[in-house]
Short mmCIF file of C-alpha atoms and ligand atoms in Angstrom, two decimals:
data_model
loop_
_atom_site.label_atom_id
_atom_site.label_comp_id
_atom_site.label_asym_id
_atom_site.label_seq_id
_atom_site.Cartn_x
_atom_site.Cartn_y
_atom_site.Cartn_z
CA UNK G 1 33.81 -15.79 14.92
CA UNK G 2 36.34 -14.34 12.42
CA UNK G 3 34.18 -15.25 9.35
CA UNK G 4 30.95 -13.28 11.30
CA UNK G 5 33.10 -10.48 12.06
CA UNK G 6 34.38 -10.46 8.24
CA UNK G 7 30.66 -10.71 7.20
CA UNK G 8 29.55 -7.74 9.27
CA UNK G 9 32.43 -5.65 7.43
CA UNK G 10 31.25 -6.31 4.26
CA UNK G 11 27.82 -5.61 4.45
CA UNK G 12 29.00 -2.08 6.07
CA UNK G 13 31.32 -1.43 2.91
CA UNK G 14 28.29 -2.45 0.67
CA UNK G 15 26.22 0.12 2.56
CA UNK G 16 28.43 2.74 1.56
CA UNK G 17 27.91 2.33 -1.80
CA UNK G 18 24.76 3.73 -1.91
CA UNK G 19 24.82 7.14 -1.37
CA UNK G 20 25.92 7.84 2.79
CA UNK G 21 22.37 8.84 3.72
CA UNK G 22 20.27 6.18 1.48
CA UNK G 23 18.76 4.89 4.83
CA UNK G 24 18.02 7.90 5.93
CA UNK G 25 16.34 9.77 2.74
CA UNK G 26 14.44 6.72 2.26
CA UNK G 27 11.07 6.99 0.30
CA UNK G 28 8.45 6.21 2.14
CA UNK G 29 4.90 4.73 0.62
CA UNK G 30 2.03 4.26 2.62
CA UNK G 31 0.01 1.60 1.77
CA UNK G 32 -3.68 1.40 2.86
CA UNK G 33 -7.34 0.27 1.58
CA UNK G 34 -8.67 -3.49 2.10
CA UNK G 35 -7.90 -6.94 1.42
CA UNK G 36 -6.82 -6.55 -1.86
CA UNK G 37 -4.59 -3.97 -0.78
CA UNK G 38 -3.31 -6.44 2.23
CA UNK G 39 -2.88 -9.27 -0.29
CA UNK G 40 -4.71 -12.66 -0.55
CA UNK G 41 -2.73 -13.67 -3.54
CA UNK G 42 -2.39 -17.12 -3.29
CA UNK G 43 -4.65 -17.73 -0.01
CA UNK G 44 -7.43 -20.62 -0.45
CA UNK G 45 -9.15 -21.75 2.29
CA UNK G 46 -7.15 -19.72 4.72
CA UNK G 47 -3.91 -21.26 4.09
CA UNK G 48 -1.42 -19.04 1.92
CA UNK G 49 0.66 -21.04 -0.90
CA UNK G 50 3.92 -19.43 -0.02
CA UNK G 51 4.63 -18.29 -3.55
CA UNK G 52 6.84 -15.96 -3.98
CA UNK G 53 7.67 -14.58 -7.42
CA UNK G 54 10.66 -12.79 -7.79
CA UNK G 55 9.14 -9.64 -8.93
CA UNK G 56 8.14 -9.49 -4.94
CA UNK G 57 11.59 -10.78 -3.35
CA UNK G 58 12.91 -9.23 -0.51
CA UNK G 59 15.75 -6.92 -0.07
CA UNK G 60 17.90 -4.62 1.69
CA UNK G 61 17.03 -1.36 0.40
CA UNK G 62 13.03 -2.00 0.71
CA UNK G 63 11.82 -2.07 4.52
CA UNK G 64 8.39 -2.41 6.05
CA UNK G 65 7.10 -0.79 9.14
CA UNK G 66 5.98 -3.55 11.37
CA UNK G 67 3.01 -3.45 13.70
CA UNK G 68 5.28 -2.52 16.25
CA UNK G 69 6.35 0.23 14.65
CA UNK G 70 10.22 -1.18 13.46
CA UNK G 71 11.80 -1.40 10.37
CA UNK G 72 12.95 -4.28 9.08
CA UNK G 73 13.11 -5.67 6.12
CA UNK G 74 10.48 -6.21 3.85
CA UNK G 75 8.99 -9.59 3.02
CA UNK G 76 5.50 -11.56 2.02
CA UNK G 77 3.11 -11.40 3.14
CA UNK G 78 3.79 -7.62 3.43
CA UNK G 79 0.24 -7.08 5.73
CA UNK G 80 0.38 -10.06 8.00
CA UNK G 81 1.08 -8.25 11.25
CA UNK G 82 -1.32 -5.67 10.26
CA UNK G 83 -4.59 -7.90 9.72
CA UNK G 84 -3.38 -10.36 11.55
CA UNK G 85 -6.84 -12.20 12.06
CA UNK G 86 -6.83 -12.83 8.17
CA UNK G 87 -4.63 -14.99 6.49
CA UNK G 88 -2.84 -12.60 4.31
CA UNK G 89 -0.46 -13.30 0.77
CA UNK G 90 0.95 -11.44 -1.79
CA UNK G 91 -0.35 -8.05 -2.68
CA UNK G 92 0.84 -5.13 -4.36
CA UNK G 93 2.95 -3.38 -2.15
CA UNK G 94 6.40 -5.52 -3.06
CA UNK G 95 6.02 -5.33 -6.49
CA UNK G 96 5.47 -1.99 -6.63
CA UNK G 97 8.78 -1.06 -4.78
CA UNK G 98 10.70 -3.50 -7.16
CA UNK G 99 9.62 -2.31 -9.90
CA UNK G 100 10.01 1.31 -8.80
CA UNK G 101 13.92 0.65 -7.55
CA UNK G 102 14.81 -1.24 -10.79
CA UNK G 103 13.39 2.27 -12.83
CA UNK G 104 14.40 5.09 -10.96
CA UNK G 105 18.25 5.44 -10.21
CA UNK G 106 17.06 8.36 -7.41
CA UNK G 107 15.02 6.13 -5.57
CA UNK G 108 17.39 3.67 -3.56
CA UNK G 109 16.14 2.78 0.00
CA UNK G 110 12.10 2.63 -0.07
CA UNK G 111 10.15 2.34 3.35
CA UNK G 112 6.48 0.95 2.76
CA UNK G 113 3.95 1.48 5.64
CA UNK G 114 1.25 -1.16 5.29
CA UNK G 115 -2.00 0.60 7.16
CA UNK G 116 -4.65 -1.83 5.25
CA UNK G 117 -7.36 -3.64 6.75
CA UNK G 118 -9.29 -6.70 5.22
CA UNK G 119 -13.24 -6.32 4.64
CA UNK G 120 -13.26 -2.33 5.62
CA UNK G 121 -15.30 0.25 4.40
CA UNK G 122 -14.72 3.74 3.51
CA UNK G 123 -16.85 4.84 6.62
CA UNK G 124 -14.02 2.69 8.78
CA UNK G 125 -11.84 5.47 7.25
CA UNK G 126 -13.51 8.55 8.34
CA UNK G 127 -11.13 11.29 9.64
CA UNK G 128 -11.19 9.82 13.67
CA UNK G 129 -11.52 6.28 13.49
CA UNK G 130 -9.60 3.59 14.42
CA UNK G 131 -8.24 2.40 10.97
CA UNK G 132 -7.54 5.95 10.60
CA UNK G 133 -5.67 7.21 13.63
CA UNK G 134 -3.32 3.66 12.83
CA UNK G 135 -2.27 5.26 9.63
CA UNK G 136 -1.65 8.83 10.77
CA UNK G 137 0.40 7.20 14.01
CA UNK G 138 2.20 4.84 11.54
CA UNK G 139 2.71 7.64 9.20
CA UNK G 140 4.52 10.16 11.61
CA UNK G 141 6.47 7.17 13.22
CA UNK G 142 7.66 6.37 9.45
CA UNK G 143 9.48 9.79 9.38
CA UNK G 144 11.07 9.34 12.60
CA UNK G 145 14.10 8.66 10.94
CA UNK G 146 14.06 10.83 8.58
CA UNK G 147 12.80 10.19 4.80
CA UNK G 148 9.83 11.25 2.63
CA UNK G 149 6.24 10.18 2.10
CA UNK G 150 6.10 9.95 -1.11
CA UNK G 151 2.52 8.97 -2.10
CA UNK G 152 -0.51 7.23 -0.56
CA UNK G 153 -1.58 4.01 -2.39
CA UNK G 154 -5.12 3.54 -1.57
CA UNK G 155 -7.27 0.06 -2.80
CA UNK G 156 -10.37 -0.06 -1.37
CA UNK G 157 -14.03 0.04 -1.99
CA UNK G 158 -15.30 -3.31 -2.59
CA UNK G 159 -17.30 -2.97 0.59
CA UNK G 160 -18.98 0.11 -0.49
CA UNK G 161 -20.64 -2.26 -3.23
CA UNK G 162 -23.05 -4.07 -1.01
CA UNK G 163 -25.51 -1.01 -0.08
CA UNK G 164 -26.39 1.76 -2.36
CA UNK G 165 -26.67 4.20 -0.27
CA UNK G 166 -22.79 3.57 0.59
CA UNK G 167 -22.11 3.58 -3.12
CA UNK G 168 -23.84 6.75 -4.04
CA UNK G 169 -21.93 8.35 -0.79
CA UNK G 170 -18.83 7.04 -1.91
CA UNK G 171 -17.21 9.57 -4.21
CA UNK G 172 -17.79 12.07 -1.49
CA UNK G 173 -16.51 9.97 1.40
CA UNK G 174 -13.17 9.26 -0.73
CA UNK G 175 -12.66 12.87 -1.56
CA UNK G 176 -12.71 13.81 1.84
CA UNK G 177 -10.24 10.84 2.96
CA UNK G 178 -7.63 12.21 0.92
CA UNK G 179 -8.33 16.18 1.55
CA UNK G 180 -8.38 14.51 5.58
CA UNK G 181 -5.07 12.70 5.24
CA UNK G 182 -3.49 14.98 3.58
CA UNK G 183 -4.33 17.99 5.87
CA UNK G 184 -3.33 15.55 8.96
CA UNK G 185 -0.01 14.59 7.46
CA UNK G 186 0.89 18.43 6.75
CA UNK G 187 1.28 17.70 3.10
CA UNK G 188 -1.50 19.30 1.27
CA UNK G 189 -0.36 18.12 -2.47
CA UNK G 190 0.69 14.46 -0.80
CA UNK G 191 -0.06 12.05 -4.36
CA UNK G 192 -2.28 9.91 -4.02
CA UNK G 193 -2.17 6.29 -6.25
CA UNK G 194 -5.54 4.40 -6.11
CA UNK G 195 -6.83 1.61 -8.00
CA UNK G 196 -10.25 1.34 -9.66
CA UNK G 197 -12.23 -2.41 -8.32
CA UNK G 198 -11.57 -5.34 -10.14
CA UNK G 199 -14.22 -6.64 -7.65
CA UNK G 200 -17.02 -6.26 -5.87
CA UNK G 201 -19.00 -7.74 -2.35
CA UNK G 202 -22.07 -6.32 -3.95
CA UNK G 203 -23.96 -5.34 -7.01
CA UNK G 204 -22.80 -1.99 -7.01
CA UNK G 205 -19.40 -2.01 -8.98
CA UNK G 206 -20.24 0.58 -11.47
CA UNK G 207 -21.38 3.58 -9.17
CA UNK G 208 -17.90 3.12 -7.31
CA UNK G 209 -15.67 2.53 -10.11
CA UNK G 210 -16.97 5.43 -11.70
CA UNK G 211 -16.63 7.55 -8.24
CA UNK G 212 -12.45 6.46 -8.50
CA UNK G 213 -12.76 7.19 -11.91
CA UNK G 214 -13.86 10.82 -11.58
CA UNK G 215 -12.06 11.77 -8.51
CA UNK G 216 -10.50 15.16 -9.66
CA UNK G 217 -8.09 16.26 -7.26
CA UNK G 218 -4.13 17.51 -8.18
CA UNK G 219 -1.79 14.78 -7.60
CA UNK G 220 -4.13 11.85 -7.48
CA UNK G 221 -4.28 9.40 -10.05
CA UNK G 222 -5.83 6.22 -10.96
CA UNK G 223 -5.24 2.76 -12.07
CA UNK G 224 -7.77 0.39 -13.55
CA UNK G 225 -7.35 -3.05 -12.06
CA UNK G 226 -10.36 -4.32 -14.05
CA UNK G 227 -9.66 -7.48 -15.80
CA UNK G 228 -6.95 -8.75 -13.50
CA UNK G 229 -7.15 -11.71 -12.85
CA UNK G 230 -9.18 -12.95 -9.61
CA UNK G 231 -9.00 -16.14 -7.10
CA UNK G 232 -11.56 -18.51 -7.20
CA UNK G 233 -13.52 -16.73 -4.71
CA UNK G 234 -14.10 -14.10 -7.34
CA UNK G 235 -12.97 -11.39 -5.17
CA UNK G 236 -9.38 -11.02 -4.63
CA UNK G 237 -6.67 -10.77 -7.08
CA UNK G 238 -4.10 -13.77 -7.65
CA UNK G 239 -0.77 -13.65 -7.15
CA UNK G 240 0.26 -13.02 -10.63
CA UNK G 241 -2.30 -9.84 -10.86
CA UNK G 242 -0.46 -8.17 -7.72
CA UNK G 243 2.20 -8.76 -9.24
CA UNK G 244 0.95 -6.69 -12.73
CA UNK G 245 -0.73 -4.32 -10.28
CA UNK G 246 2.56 -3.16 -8.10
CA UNK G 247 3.79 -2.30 -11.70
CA UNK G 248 0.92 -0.50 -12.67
CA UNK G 249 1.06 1.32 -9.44
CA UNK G 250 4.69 2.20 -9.94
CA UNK G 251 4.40 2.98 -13.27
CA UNK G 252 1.46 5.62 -12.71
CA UNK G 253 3.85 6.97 -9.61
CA UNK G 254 6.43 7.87 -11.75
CA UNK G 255 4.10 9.18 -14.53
CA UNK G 256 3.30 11.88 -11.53
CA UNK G 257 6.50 12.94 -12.73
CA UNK G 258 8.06 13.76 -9.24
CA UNK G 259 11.27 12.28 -8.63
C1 LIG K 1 -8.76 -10.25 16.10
O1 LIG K 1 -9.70 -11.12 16.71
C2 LIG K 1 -9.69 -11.05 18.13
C3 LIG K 1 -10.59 -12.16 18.66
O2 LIG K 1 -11.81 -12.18 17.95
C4 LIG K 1 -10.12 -9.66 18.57
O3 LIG K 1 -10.12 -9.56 19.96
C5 LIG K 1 -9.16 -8.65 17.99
O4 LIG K 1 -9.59 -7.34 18.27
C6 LIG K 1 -9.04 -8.80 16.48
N1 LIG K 1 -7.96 -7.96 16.00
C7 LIG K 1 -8.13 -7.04 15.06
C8 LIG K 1 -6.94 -6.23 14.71
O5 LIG K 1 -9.20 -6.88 14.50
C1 LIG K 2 -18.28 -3.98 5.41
O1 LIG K 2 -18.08 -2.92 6.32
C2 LIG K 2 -18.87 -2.95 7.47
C3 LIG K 2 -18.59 -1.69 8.27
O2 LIG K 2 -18.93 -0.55 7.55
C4 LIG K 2 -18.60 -4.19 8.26
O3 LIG K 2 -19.42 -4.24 9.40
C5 LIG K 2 -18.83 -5.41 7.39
O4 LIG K 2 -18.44 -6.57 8.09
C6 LIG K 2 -18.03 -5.32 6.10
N1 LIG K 2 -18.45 -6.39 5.21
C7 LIG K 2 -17.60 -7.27 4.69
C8 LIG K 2 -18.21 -8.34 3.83
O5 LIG K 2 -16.40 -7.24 4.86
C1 LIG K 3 2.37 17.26 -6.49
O1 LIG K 3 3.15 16.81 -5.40
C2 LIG K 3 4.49 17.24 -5.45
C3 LIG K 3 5.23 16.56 -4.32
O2 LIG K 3 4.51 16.63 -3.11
C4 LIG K 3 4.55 18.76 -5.38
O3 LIG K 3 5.88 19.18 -5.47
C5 LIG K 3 3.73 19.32 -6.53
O4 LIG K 3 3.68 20.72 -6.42
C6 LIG K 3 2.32 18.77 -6.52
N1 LIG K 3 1.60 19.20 -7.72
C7 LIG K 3 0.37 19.71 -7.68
C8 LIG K 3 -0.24 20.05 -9.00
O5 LIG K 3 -0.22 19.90 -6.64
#
């Protein structure tokens, strides 16, 4: 009982070393898109290796938002409760908060929001919809506590491959996500990190790479994820490219130069 009671004191004391509000000011990241986004790193087969590398460890000062709408903190596979009828692994989203606490000496308690959903298209995002109403209620229930959404990373697309039609319409239907989200959330420059395919369902890679490519709105920025390396399934990215891709996505935060 005494040792318990000693633990408990120590963790407060250690609390106070970060600044007194740290839990409070937290920066918050949504994170939202499709399976790559969610993370299959290290799924085959639906079973999930349980790799872990320590670039996406868990910690105190990074929390996740769980389905039910808690923090706690954050841990692999970050998107498990959120596409719950895939078997999800490692993505992005824990690498990307590493990386960005072990760079920035102003960032010390990050929130991440996971809002993605495996196999969906950019019409499932449309200003209305289900996958989209989840990530303005998750969004606003984020800041209940206080904090700041940061940015928006966005991966998604590789369903917009399959038809052309989708892939022509996709620059336009991405634009108008972002203006949509960011009119909903009440933050009209919110930045925006999204990541050009390393993959595709369908033949039409080019016409939606090129669409993230070109997307010229303030604030938003892109990352290439071409050439990371993919599962055997040829679609999602392994563990070690989330891994390179959370730094990428961290990296190309902080080049927004806004902390
Ligand atoms: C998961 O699958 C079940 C059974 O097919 C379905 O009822 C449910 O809506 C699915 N959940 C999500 C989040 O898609
Ligand atoms: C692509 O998105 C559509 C909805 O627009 C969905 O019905 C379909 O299952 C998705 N395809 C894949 C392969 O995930
Ligand atoms: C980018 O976003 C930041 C933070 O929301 C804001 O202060 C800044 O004015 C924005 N810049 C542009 C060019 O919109």
């Amino acid at each position: 009982m005494i040792l318990a009671h000693c633990c408990g004191f120590i963790s407060c004391v250690f609390l106070f070393q970060q600044s007194p509000n740290a839990f409070e000011d937290k920066d918050i990241f949504i994170l939202a898109g499709q399976s790559n986004m969610a993370g299959r790193g290290g799924v085959k087969n639906r079973n999930w290796d349980h790799i872990i590398p320590p670039e996406c460890s868990s910690k105190p000062t990074i929390l996740r938002l769980t389905a039910t709408l808690m923090w706690e903190e954050a841990h692999e596979p970050l998107h498990q409760d959120m596409d719950p009828n895939k078997t999800c692994g490692v993505g992005p989203g824990l690498a990307f908060a590493n990386s960005l606490l072990g760079r920035n000496p102003s960032v010390e308690v990050i929130g991440l929001v996971p809002c993605a959903f495996g196999g969906s298209s950019i019409e499932q995002w449309k200003r209305g919809s289900k996958l989209y109403n989840r990530l303005i209620k998750r969004a606003e229930a984020a800041l209940q506590d206080g904090g700041q959404i940061r940015a928006l990373l966005w991966y998604q697309g590789e369903n917009d491959t399959i038809k052309k039609s989708d892939a022509e319409l996709y620059k336009m239907r991405l634009e108008e996500f972002f203006i949509d989200i960011r009119t909903d959330l009440a933050s009209p420059t919110l930045p925006i990190v999204q990541v050009a395919l390393a993959s595709a369902l369908g033949p039409y890679i080019d016409i939606v790479r090129k669409a993230q490519l070109g997307i010229d709105l303030p604030n938003i920025t892109c990352v290439d994820a071409k050439g990371l390396e993919l599962m055997e399934d040829g679609v999602h990215l392994k563990t070690s490219a989330q891994v390179c891709l959370g730094k990428m996505l961290a990296d190309a935060f902080l080049c927004l130069r806004l902390l």
